[in-house]
Coordinates of C-alpha atoms and ligand atoms in Angstrom, one line a residue:
X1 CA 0.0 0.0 0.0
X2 CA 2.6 2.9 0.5
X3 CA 3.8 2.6 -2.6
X4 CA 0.7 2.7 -4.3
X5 CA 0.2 5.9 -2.3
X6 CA 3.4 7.0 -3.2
X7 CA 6.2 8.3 -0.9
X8 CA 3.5 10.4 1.3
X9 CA 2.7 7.0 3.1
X10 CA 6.4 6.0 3.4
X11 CA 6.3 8.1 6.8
X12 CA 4.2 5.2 8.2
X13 CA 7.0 2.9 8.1
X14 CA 8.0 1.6 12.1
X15 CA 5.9 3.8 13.6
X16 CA 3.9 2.4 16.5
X17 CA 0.2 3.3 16.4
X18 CA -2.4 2.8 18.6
X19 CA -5.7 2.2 16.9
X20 CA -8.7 3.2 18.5
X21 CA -11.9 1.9 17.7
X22 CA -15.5 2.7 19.5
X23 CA -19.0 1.5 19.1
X24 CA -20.5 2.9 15.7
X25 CA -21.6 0.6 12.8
X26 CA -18.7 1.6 10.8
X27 CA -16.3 0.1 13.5
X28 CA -16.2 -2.4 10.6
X29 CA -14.1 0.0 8.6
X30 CA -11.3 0.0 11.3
X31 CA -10.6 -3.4 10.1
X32 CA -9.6 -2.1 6.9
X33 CA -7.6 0.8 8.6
X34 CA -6.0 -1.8 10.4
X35 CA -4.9 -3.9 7.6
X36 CA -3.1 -0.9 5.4
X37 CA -1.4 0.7 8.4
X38 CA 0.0 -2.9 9.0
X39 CA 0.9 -2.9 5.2
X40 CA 2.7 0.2 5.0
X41 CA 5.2 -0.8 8.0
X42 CA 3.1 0.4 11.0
X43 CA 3.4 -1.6 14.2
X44 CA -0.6 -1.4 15.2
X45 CA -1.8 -2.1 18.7
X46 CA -5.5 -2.2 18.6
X47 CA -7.6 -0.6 21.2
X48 CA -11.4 -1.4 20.9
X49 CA -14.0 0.1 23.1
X50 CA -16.5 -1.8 25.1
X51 CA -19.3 -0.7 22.5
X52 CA -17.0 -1.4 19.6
X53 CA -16.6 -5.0 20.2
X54 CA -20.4 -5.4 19.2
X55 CA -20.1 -4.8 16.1
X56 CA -16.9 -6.3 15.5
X57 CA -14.5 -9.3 16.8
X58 CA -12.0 -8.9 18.7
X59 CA -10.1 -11.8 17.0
X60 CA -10.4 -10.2 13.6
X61 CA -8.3 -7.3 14.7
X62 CA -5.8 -9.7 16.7
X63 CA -5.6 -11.5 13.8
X64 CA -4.1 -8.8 11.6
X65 CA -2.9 -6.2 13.7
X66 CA 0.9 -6.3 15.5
X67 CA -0.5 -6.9 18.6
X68 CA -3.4 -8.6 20.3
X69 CA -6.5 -6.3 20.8
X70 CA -6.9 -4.3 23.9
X71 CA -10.2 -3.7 25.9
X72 CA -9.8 -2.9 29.6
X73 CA -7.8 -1.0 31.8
X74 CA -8.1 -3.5 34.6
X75 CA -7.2 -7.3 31.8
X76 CA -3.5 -8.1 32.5
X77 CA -1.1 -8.1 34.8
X78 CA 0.4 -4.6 34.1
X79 CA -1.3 -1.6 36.5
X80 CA -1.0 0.8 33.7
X81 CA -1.4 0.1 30.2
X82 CA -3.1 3.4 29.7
X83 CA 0.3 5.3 30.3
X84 CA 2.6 2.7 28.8
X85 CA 0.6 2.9 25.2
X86 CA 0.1 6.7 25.4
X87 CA 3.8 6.9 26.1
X88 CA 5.3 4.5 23.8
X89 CA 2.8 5.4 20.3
X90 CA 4.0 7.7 17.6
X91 CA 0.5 8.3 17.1
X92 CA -3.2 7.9 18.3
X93 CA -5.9 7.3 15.8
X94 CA -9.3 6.9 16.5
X95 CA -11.7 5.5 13.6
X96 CA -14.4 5.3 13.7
X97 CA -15.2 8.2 16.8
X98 CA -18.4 8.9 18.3
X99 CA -19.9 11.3 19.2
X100 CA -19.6 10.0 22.8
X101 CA -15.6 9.3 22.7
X102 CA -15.1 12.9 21.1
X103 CA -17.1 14.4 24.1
X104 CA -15.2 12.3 27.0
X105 CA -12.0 13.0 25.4
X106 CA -12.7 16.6 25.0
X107 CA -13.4 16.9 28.8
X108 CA -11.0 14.7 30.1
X109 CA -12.7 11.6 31.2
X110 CA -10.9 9.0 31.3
X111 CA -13.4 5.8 32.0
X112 CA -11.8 3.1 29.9
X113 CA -8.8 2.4 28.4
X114 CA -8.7 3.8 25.0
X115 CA -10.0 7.5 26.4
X116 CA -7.1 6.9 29.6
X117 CA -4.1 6.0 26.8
X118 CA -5.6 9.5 24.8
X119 CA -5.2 11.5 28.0
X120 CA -1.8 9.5 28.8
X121 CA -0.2 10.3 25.6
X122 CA 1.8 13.5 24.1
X123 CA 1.9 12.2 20.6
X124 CA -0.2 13.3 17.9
X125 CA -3.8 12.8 17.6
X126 CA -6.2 12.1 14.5
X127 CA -9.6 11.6 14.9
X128 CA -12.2 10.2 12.1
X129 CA -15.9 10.7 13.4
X130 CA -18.5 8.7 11.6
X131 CA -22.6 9.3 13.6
X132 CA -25.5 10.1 13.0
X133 CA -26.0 13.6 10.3
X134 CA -28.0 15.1 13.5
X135 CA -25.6 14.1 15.9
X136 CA -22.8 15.3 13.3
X137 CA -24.2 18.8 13.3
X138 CA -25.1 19.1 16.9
X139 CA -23.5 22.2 18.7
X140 CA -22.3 20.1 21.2
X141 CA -20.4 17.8 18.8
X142 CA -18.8 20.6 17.2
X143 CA -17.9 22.8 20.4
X144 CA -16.3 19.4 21.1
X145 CA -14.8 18.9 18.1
X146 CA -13.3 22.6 17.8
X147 CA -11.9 22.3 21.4
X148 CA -10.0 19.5 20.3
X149 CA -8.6 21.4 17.3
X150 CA -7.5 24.1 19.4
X151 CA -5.7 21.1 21.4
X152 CA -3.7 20.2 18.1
X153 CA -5.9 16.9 17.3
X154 CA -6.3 16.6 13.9
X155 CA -10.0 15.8 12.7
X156 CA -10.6 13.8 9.5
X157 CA -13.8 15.0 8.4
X158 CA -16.6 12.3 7.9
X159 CA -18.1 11.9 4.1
X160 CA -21.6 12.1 2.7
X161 CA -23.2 8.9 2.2
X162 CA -25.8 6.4 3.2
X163 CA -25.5 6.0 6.5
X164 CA -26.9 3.1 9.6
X165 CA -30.4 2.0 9.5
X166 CA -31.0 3.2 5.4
X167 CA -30.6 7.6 6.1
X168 CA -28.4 9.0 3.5
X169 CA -26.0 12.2 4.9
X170 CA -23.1 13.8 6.4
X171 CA -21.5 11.4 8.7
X172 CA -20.2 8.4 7.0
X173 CA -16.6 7.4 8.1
X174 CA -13.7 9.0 5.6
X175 CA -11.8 7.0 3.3
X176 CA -9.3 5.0 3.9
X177 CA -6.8 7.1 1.7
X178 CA -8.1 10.3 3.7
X179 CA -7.4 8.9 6.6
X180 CA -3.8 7.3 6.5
X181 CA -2.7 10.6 4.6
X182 CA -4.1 12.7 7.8
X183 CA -1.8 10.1 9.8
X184 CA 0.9 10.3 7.7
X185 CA 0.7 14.5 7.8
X186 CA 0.5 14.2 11.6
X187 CA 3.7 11.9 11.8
X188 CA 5.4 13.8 9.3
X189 CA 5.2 17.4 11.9
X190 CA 3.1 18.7 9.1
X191 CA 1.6 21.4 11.3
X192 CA 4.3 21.0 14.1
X193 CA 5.8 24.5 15.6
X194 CA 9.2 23.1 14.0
X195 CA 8.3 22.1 10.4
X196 CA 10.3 23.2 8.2
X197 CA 13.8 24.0 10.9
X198 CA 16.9 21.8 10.8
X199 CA 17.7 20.9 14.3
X200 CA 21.6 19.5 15.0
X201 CA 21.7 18.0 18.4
X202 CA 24.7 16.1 19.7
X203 CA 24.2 13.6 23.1
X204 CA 26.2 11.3 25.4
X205 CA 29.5 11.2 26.8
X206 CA 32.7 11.4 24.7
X207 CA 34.9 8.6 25.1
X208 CA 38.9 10.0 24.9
X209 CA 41.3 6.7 24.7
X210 CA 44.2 5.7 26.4
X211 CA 45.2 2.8 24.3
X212 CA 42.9 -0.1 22.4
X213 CA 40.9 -1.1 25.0
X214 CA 40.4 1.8 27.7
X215 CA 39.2 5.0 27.4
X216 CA 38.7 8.2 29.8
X217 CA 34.7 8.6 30.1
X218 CA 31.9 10.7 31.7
X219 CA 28.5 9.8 33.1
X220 CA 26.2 11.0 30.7
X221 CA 23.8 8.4 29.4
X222 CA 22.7 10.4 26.1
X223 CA 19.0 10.1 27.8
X224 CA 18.5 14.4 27.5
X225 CA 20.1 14.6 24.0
X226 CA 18.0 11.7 22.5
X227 CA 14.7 13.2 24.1
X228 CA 15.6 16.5 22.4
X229 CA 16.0 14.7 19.1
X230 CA 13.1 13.2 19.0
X231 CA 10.8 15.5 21.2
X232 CA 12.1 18.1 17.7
X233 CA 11.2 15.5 14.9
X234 CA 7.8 14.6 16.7
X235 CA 7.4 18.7 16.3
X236 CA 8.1 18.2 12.4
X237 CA 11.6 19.3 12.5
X238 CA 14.5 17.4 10.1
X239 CA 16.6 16.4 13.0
X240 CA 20.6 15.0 12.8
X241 CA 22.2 13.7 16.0
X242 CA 25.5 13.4 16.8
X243 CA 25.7 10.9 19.5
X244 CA 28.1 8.7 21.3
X245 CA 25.1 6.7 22.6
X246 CA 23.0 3.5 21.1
X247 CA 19.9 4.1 22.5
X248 CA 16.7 3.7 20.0
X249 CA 15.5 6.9 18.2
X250 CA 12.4 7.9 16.3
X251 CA 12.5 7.0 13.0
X252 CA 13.3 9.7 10.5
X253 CA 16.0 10.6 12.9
X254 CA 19.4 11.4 11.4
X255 CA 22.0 9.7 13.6
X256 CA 25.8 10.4 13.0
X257 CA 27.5 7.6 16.0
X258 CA 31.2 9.5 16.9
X259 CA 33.0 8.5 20.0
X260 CA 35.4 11.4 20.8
X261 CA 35.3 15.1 21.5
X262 CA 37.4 15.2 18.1
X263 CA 34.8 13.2 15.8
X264 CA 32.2 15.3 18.1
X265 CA 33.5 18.7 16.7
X266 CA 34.1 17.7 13.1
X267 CA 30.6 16.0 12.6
X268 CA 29.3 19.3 14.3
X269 CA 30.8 21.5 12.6
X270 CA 30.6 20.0 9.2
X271 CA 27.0 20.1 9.5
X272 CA 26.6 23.4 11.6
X273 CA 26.1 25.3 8.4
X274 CA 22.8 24.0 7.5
X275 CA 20.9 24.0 10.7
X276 CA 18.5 26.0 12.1
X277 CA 18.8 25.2 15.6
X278 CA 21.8 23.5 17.1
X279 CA 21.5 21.8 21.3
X280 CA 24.5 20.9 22.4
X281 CA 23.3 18.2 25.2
X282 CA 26.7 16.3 25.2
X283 CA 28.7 15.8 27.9
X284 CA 32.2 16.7 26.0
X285 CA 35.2 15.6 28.0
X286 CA 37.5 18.8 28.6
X287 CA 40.5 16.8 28.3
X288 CA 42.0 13.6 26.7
X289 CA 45.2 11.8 27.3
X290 CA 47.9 13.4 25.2
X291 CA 49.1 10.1 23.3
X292 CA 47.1 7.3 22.9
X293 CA 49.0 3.9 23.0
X294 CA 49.3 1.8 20.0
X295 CA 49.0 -1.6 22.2
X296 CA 47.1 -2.2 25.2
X297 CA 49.3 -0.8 28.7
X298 CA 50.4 -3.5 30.7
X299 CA 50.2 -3.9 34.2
X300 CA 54.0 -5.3 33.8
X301 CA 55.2 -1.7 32.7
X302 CA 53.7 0.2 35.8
X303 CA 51.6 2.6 36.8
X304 CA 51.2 4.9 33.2
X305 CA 52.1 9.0 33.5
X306 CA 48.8 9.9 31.7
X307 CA 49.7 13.1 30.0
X308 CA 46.2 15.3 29.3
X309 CA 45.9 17.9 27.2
X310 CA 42.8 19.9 26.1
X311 CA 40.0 19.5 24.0
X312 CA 38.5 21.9 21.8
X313 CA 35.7 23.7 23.0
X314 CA 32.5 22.8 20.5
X315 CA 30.0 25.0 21.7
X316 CA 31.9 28.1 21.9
X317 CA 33.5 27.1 18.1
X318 CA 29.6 26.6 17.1
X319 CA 28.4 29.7 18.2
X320 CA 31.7 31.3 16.4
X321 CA 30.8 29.7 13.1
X322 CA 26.8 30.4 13.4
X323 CA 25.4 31.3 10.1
X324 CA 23.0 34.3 10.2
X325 CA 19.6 33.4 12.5
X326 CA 20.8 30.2 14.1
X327 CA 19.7 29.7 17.5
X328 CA 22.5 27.6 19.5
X329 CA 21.8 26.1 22.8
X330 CA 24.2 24.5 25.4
X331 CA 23.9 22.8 28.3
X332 CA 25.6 23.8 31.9
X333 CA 26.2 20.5 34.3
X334 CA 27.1 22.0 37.3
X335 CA 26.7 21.2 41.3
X336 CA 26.9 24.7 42.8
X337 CA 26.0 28.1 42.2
X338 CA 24.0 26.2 39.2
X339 CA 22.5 29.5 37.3
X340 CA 25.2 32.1 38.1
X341 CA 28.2 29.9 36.9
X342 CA 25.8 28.7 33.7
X343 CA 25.0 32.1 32.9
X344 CA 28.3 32.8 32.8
X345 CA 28.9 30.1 30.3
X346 CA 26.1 31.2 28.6
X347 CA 27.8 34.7 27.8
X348 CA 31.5 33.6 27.6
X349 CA 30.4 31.4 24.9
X350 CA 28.2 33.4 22.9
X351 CA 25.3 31.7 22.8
X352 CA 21.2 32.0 23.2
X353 CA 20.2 29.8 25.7
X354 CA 21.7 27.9 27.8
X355 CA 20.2 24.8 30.0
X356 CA 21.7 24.7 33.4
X357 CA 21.2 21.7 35.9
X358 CA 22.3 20.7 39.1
X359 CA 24.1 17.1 38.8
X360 CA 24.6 16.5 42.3
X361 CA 20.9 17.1 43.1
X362 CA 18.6 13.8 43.5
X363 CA 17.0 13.0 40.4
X364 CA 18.8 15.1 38.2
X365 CA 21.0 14.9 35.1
X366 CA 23.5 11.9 34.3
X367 CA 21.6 8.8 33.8
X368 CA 18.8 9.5 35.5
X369 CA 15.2 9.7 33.3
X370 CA 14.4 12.5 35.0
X371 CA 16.0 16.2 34.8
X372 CA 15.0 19.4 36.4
X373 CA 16.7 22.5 34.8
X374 CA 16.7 26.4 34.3
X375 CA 16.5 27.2 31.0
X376 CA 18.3 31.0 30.9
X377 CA 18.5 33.3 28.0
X378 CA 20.7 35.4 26.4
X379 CA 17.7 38.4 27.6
X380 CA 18.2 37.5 30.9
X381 CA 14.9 35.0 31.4
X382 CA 14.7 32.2 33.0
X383 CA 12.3 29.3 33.7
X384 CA 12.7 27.2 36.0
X385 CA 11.7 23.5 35.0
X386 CA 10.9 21.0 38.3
X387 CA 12.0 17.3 38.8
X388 CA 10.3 15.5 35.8
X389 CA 10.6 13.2 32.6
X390 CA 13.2 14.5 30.4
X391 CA 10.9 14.4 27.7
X392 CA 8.7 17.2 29.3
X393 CA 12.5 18.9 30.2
X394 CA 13.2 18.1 25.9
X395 CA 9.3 20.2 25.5
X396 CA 10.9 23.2 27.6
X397 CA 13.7 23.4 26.2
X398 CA 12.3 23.4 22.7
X399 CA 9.7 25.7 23.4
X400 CA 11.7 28.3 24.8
X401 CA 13.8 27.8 21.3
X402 CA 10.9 28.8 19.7
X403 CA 9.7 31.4 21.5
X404 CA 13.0 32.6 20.8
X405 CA 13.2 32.5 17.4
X406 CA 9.5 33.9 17.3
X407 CA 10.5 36.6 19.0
X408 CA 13.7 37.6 16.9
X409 CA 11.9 37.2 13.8
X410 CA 8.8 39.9 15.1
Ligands
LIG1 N1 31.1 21.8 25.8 C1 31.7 21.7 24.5 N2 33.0 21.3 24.4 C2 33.7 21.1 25.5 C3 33.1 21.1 26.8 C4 31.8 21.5 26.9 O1 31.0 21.9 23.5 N3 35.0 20.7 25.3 C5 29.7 22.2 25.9 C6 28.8 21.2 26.5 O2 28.2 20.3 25.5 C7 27.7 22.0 27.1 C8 28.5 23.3 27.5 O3 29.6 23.3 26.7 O4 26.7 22.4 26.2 C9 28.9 23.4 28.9 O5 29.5 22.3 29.3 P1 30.0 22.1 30.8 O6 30.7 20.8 30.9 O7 28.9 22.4 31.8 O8 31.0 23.3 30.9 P2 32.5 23.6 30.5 O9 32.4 24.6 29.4 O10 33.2 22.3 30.2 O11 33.1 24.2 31.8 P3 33.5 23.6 33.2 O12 33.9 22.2 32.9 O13 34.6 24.4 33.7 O14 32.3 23.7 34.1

């Protein structure tokens, strides 16, 4: 199917999608749905409401989706599988949804699984109602509707057509095609506050080497840097990271794997030219052994004189070399005076904001998955971002990159 659609669907491809379906007649459709997204590469975890399994099988959609279908909050053994899906998917779509789903979703209940995982989840949203022509037009339906548009959720607008129980109107579920390309826009950051910018991030600890097998490290875990990357793609930016680090990205990620401070600054700066927006969330070490030995040291020879020299300063090269309009971020790990020593930084090396956290405080920074940071700007703001995920720290960070850049370009 994607390439009958062309390279539009070929977004689709690994992405994990949670497919809602609730009770209407055209629950049927879903099946459909569920069968192409599979096709073009998807990974599909069905989520059916309690209504929705009367008018279709649970086993039908088990049988062709990635993963068996979903009902309940309370069926297996895991506490929370509202947060895990709403966390893990690239993407929520609900087709068919009623009128009922769209108005406990729009006020926040969350009274089953499938309207939990929408409220659990920070990826995108599309939405294909299929009711009733009356229900359709109802005030209440569309105040619904529009609140969830202001939200970001996309809405793929139903068709005209014969409808349940012989009426012919507005209502009938969109196509197929009208639907995957909404899904595919929505994973593609059509629409996203960073479509269109070219975001270089770099992430983890450099590795400088002493001889073949032993190398002088840091603590960083790449966790804040990777977040960044994909928190930017997820907000339709074309993002490249430099990273020391294996961890798993979002697809449609650029990843450039380097391993020291030297490979760091040349696949920086090679690419600084075209970017937008450059985060540097690596920890870069300051210094690296002088010589690196040819053969592994023995303990035979003694205790080595390890001779260190320093390493270039990436950042403060980046923001040397910034083309015209390019917003450069660093990042400050410190464990006192945390925002007058990063605001220091922040001017020494030239740059607009810089992300300062305290590394000694509980919770925070190397390998945790949880940050809290002050984001300070070149104009003297801050904001001050508590002990959470470091994807909501990534969401800060980002948005105060945009807010910058909106309010340069005014
Ligand atoms: N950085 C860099 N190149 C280096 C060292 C640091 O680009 N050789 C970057 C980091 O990626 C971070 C920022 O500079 O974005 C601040 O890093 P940090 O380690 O907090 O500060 P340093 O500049 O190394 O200063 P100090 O170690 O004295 O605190």
């Amino acid at each position: 199917m994607a390439e009958e659609a062309g390279d539009s669907f070929a977004v689709l491809a690994r992405r994990r999608i949670v497919l809602g379906v609730t009770g209407g007649i055209a629950a049927y459709k879903a099946v459909e749905l569920c069968r192409r997204l599979v096709d073009a590469g998807c990974h599909v975890i069905p989520v059916l409401s309690e209504d929705a399994t009367r008018f279709v099988g649970e086993v039908t959609f088990s049988a062709l989706a990635s993963e068996r279908v979903r009902t309940s909050l309370w069926e297996d053994s895991d506490p929370i599988p509202h947060t895990r899906l709403g966390q893990t998917a690239d993407l929520v779509l609900v087709a068919p949804a009623t009128a009922r789903l769209i108005a406990r979703y729009a006020h926040g209940l969350a009274d089953d699984l499938l309207s939990a995982t929408l409220l659990a989840t920070r990826a995108g949203v599309v939405l294909a109602p299929a009711m009733h022509t009356e229900m359709w037009e109802h005030p209440a339906v569309q105040d619904n509707l529009e609140m969830l548009r202001r939200r970001g959720v996309r809405v793929v607008e139903p068709g005209v057509g014969h409808l349940a129980g012989g009426d012919v109107g507005t209502g009938r579920l969109a196509d197929p095609d009208a639907v995957l390309a909404a899904v595919a826009e929505a994973l593609s950051g059509v629409g996203g506050d960073m479509h269109g910018l070219r975001v270089l991030v770099s992430a983890g600890g450099t590795r400088e080497p002493i001889d073949p097998v032993r190398y002088i490290g840091n603590r960083s875990s790449g966790k804040q840097g990777h977040a960044l990357a994909d928190e930017a793609e997820r907000r339709g930016a074309r993002v490249t990271l430099v990273t020391t680090t294996e961890r798993p990205v979002r697809p449609g990620v650029e990843v450039v794997a380097v391993e020291t401070a030297a490979d760091m600054e040349t696949a920086l700066l090679e690419r600084s030219s075209e970017a937008d927006v450059v985060v540097m969330a690596a920890a870069v070490a300051d210094f690296r052994p002088k010589s690196v030995a040819d053969t592994k040291l023995s303990k035979s020879d003694g205790v080595p004189d390890l001779v260190l020299e320093p390493t270039a300063d990436i950042l403060a090269a980046l923001a040397r070399h910034r083309r015209p309009g390019q917003t450069v971020v660093g990042f400050a790990a410190e464990t006192r005076d945390v925002a007058a020593r990063a605001a220091r930084k922040l001017a020494d090396k030239g740059i607009d904001l810089i992300v300062a956290n305290d590394v000694s405080a509980p919770g925070v920074g190397f390998e945790h998955d949880t940050n809290a940071v002050v984001i300070i700007g070149a104009d003297g703001s801050e904001h001050e971002v508590g002990l959470t995920d470091k994807q909501m720290v990534a969401n800060a960070v980002l948005d105060a990159v945009v807010a910058r850049r909106a309010r340069r370009s005014q």
